[in-house]
Structure formats: structure tokens, C-alpha cells
């Protein structure tokens, strides 16, 4: 025990044996005590004192008088070395139990404390003093003495620091030794460990109000380095600097606190000045350099970085600023283009940040993770983050870098003021044009958010206005804070339009520095646009995601155009089969239905390229409905054109508006299809200036004029002849005459003449210069029709007779002229019909011959009927323009029996079921043959091989004759002969059973039985 403790103890009064003591219990105990003390043998003396101790401990009354001096005699130096731990424990416990009105615990334990100290047992003495301080019965004086003894003995364990803290909190003058011990504990710095700082912080709280030097500094160090609350640390360090401006530890702590709060840019000017005036190489100067770097990284200034990453790495400031030192170094490596070193610096920082989230997250957590992700992406170490929740800026970065990394992520919404940017970024990530209108870069938020806002604006500007929209943004100060690989990427993207070689160099650098996937996608799209699918394919190897799939599909669609005759083995076999675009479309179709709209749009374009307009329309419409207003206008034009090509018409609700027409003008194929379809759908409403554009489209370089010009001539002629407006007919005729002049040929001249004739019908005008009716048969036909309408038969015949030429139209005019004049056809036109002659010419020839040579007229009519029947398509007599015309012009009820009765050309037998008149026989049966005897009709059906129809008609003839009371024998006989013929045919066909059933019908009918078909007999008579 120290001297202060010893001085506080008076020498104990030795017990004296007395006879009087035998009369009282206390006296007898006192005599025993005196005998024990007088025992010359220390061991015996101690043993006797132990027995007396136990007696006193059990008898509080005498102990109240004897205990304190008794303990002093037990701890006498003569016996001190013999005392064991159990002796001290027993004496301490007995003193604890006996303390009361007669003596205090302090009085009972002071001898023990002194004995422990004398034996060098400081810890045991300190434990007694500690318990004494907190004992309920200890007064302030006793506690002050205990605290003083502890402090002067050098005790600074946690239990002792709590005593000092409690004494500091109580206020008032401090006992000797306590101020010095507290000041010693508070004297901490950046080299002390966490336990030491925690101990100092425990004292610093109550010490700071007491004015103990170093309290604020100790609190600041603890909050900064142990508790991780740099904002609180900054307040304490500021107070410490105010109290002592020369306290360098406090200055260092204040600088470190500004950095660790993520607010290096806000460091006060006076503090920066102290750093600049500090000795070079010292901690103050080095922290000042780091603050300058961190300020530049977050600033909107156009200055160069204040230091390079390599120099920052030599500052060795981890002990002061923790992860911020590695972060600053890693950021500079990203800016300088060294992604590997950036990852080495940022990876531990990122791991620390991801381990410490929630309420205890360090201030720079999101910043560190964001730039750590940049380093991961640029070094090919991007990782799947599972279903984690990530900040908006990090989500934006991952959306761009690799869509597969964001599949399961939950990305938070954009910060306040960034709603428009967030909407634009979602559209860009989905591959669609941003729907929100562009605006200035928002202010506020952190550096990741501002960098992503700039990158969003760059992408938005490129999507809307191309390179011109990016120029201002590339000069924005924040642009210099992006990783160098990203700067190369954006600069290369801007250069694509005007400087393709420079763009390829810049994008190549971006890929070399780690921006491989995005740079390769951009370069691949550039090569495809330039018609170079091979380099595009090489760049796309290893790229994943929907955009890569789209570009790969297009490279496959275009590759055969770049393949020489000796196709290498690496070209897909499907490309050699002639359907590369369809194969590429199916490749995208394999991605499923849940693809981004731009994938469906690209797939639609591939279907179009492969000629499948229906599928193209389906995919375009699905893409446009999924993302209305976000895909380029060309997609709307192509969708409308694909639908028009698939349906052959434009439904009223699908007709393109002005914006689609404007977009279609940038895509010749779409404009061509839309214009031709609109012309056919609405010839009266189709703008004439667009008809002129159609002519330009048909003649444009690269167009297949041999196909386009005739098709356009046909469409314009159809519109012109269908129009009810004389002015529009004349306008279409003029366009066609110009087209025919530039592209002479039968199709264009025919269309021009037809439209001119229609115009003349609507409003007869003088003939255009350079042509007369002599070489314009269509015009002659129209003017002849006008003359007939006016009752001028001779004038009409004269106009037709004036036509000269060898075409069918010229022959038609000559035949009509002969028919109108009532004369037989001339030698040139009156002979047999030529092979392939239309039925209409045959009808004209028959009409011309009817008055002079009925037999020849009938032959001509038969030939025309045969030709017309061949055009009915299904052989049913229900379709075909020539067949319909024949039925409309000729009275089949009168002409058909004569036609069927005539022999085939050249004599001989007619061809049975394939007879050319069969369609007309069926037509009469289906539509009614008023005035035609059923028996005659039945004979016609028999002649042309329609046996089932003939049987039905014979039954009608027999029934009608019998109901009318007439003779039906001839009809029955003809019907029986028909059934016999069919029975023989069935036997020859190997069906004797059916032949037998038919003969059974013959027997019944020949015997005069009913001709009606009984149930179950229909199959036999079919």
C-alpha cells in the first residue's frame, strides 16, 4: 500500500491482560486476544488469533468494540508473511458483516488494504478499494479516499475508470491523484487500439464538463475509430481544436472526420490552410492532399486531377481515414484507365461496405459499392448479386453492363428530383426511345447518382439527336470523373456518324480498357449498318443479352451477302439454303415472348426481310403495343406496311397518320407498300402528289424497275378507272403516260390507254397529241360506246373500223365494227379462233357471224364457251370472268341444247365428265332453267357426263309427264338406258355389287314402278 494509505492508519493499541476482564464476556475475549498477541511463536500466535476471529465474528456485541484493533493486530508485520488468502477473505467478510454503528467498513478494511499493499498485492488492494468505493455505507470522504488511493496507486482498469468517471460526474474538487490519472488515460492518439480508446471515451464523457484536458480529443478518437460515427467525432475534434489550437492530434482527427463523413469538399478553409502550411510529408500535409483529391472526384469543375493514383498510394493514411484512402486511390485508377489496380484497391472496400449495411452503414457505403462495381465490370469480374436490393445508381450501371446481372435485383427508385431521369433510363435499358422529354441534369444527390444522370443524358441525346445532342454533355465537368473506358465509349459513339475510323479507334480503346461488351455491341452494330457482317460476328462472340442476340441474328441474316462462292465451314447451313433472314428471325423467336419490345421489333424486320409479312406485322404490333411511343417512328411505318402486305388492305383503324407517313418516306419499301395499298383501298382519297412519289420510288436506284413499274402501272390504272372524278381520271392518265414514256412496254401502254379511255368516258376530250384512234384501240372502244349511247351506230362502227393492228384489242375492234355494220368478219378476223384467244373475242366473232352463217356462229360460240369454261377455276361454273360473261351475254336456255348436240371440233366423241359445257349445265340446274324441258336438260347432262345430275333430271321429267297426264314412256326409256350404262361402267370399274343394285333399279323402272329414290338408294345413284 502506498504511503497515503499507511499514514491514514494509526498504530493499533496492544491488548493488555487484566484480572477485571474475567468478569465480563468482552473482558475475557480481550484477555484471550492479549494472550495470543503475547505468544512468542508467530505461528501459534496466528492460530490463536484465528480462533478468536471466528468467535468475534459470531458475537457482534463484543466485536463492535474489539474488531478494528483486532484486525490491526492480525495484520501486524510480525504475522504478515504468515497470512493466507483465506485469512484475508475471512477478515474482509467478517468486517463486511460486522460494520455498523460501532465502526465503518472503511475502518474494518483499512488494515487489510494496508496489509495487501505491504505484501505487494496491488490488485487485491485495488479490489478492496473498488468495493469500498461502491459500498452503500461509504460516505463521500471514504469514496474520495478510495478514489485517491486507486489513482495514486496507478490503477486504470475498467472498474477503476468507472470510479474516476463517477467521481468526475459528482463534481467538486477532485481528490489527490485523480486529475493526474484521468489526464493520463485521456492522453490517446491514432496509434492506440480500440480498447484503449474505449477506456478513454468512458472517462472523457464526464471529464469534458470538468475541464480535464484531452477529453474532447479522446471522445473524437473513439467516435471516429471505434464507434464509426464520424459526424459526432467532428464536433468533438472541433471543440478540442478550439480548446488547444496546437493540438495536432485533434487537427488530424478533425481532418479525418471531414473525410470519413464523405464531406471532404466541405472541409473549412482555415483547416485546409493549416494543411498547406504544415511540414511536407507530415500527416497534416498528406491529409490535405487526400482532401484535394476527394474534392476533385466529386466536384463539377473542369480542372485536372490534383494528383495521380500512384502518388496517392504513397500517402499511407489508412490509420486516419480508413477505407476512404483505398477508395480515393481506386477512383483515380478508374479515371486513369487502370481497372486492375482499381479493383485491387476497391475490392476490400466493397467487401467492407457490403458487410456493414443498415443503420450502422458507413457514410460512403453506396459510393464505395458503386465504384467497386465499375472495377468489377471493367476487369471481367462482374458477379450475380442474387435478389439483393441495390441503390438506383448501381442498378443503372448493372442494367447497362450486363442485363443478366439484374435479373433478380430489386432496384430502388431514383432520388428526389431524378424522376424524369429514372424514366428515361428505364426506357434506354429496355432498348426503347425515351418517352420523357429531355431536360437539364438534376442537381443534388450523390456522385453515383449524378454520374448516372450524365450517362443517361448522353444515351438519351444519342437516341434522340445522335452525335449533335452529345456535344455539350461531353464537355460537362462530370464527364472527366467517369472511368476512362467509359469516356472512350461515349466519345467513340459520338464519332460514329462523322468520323467512323476515329470512332473505331476510340471504341477499340474502350474495349481494351475493360468496356468490352458494350464497345463490341456498338462496333458490331456499326459494322452491320455498313454491310460488314463478318467483323460484326467476330465482335459478338461471347456477348450475351437480348441486344447481343438481336445483332447476332442480323449478322446471320446479312452474312450470305458477304460470303464468296467457296463458303467456309463456319457459315450456318441454313444460310446456304437461301432463307437466312427467316433463320435469324427464328433465332430471336426462340427467346420467347417475354422479350423487350426492341427484340420483337427487330424480329419483325427480319420476318419482313424473309418475306413473311404476317409474322412481321404480328411482332411489330406486339412491340408497339408493349411500349407505345418509345420505339422509332420507322417501326410504326414498317408495322403498317407489314400489315398492309399481309392483309392486302389497310383497315380503317390501321390507316397511317402523318407521323407514320413521314417516317415511311425514310424507308422506301414501307412507303411503297403503304402507298400502293392506300391507292387500292381509297383511289378517290389518295393524294395525287403521292402517286407521283410512287413513280419516283419505282424508278429509284436499287429498285427492281422490271417488276415495280408494271405493278405500279396496274395499280394506277385500277385507281384511275375506278375513280368517279373526271379530273382525277385525267390526272392518273397523265401520270401513266409519263410512266409509259419513261418505261415503254405493253403493260405501261395498256394501263395508260385504259386510264385515258376511262377519262374519256367521264369527260370526252380531244385526243392527246401524238396518238390517234388508229393506234389506240381502247380509246376507240370508249368513243364507240359514247357514240352508241348517243344513237350514232354508224359513227361507232366507223371509229372501230379505223383501228389497225394485230393485238387482241385491235381484233376486238374489227369484230365489233363488223357486227355493228351487219357484215361477216373480214378474212383476217373471221377464221377459226387462235389458240389462247379470250372467250370475249369468240363471242364477238359469233355475233358477227350470226346473221350470215349460223352454223359458223354456233361453232364460234362453242369455242368461246369451251374457253370460258377453262377460266372458271374450280370447274363448277361459279367463278371466272369469261364464264360469267358468257352466261350474262348468251341465253344458255336456248343455246345450250344446240351446243351440246354439236360434235367436238374435228368430229368424234366428246370427253364425258370433263366436257367443257358441264359448268353451264350445272349452272342451269342450280339457278333454274325456266323454259327448258327437263328431258332436254337431262339429255344435255348426259352428253356432258354429269350422270348424277342427268338421273335427277330424268326423274323430274318422268314425274312431270305422269302428273300432267302425258306419256312418260320415252323419258322412262331414256332413264333406263342411262342406268344400264352406269351399271356397265360400275361392272367395268370392278364394283359388281353396285352394278347389280343399279340393274335392280332398271328392272323396277322398266316395269313401270316409281322413279323416286327410296331411302338408302341415294349412294347407288350418285
PDB file of C-alpha atoms in Angstrom, residues 6 19 63 99 176 178 246 400 430 462 544 568 624 756 796 832 903 908 999:
ATOM      1  CA  UNK A   6      -0.183   3.942   5.646  1.00  0.00           C
ATOM      2  CA  UNK A  19      -7.983  -9.629  36.113  1.00  0.00           C
ATOM      3  CA  UNK A  63     -16.812  -7.397  18.218  1.00  0.00           C
ATOM      4  CA  UNK A  99     -19.638  -2.969  10.083  1.00  0.00           C
ATOM      5  CA  UNK A 176      -5.366  13.993  -4.975  1.00  0.00           C
ATOM      6  CA  UNK A 178      -7.416  11.575  -9.682  1.00  0.00           C
ATOM      7  CA  UNK A 246      -1.831  23.478 -31.286  1.00  0.00           C
ATOM      8  CA  UNK A 400     -26.044  -1.223 -68.976  1.00  0.00           C
ATOM      9  CA  UNK A 430     -35.373  -1.624 -72.340  1.00  0.00           C
ATOM     10  CA  UNK A 462     -27.748   9.917 -78.826  1.00  0.00           C
ATOM     11  CA  UNK A 544     -24.761 -12.156 -74.029  1.00  0.00           C
ATOM     12  CA  UNK A 568     -16.354 -21.636 -95.365  1.00  0.00           C
ATOM     13  CA  UNK A 624     -45.587  -1.179 -80.363  1.00  0.00           C
ATOM     14  CA  UNK A 756     -57.123   7.514-120.783  1.00  0.00           C
ATOM     15  CA  UNK A 796     -69.452   3.961-133.677  1.00  0.00           C
ATOM     16  CA  UNK A 832     -61.014 -20.078-136.647  1.00  0.00           C
ATOM     17  CA  UNK A 903     -69.855 -32.768-132.312  1.00  0.00           C
ATOM     18  CA  UNK A 908     -65.662 -37.569-132.898  1.00  0.00           C
ATOM     19  CA  UNK A 999     -79.874 -53.130-112.563  1.00  0.00           C
TER      20      UNK A 999
END
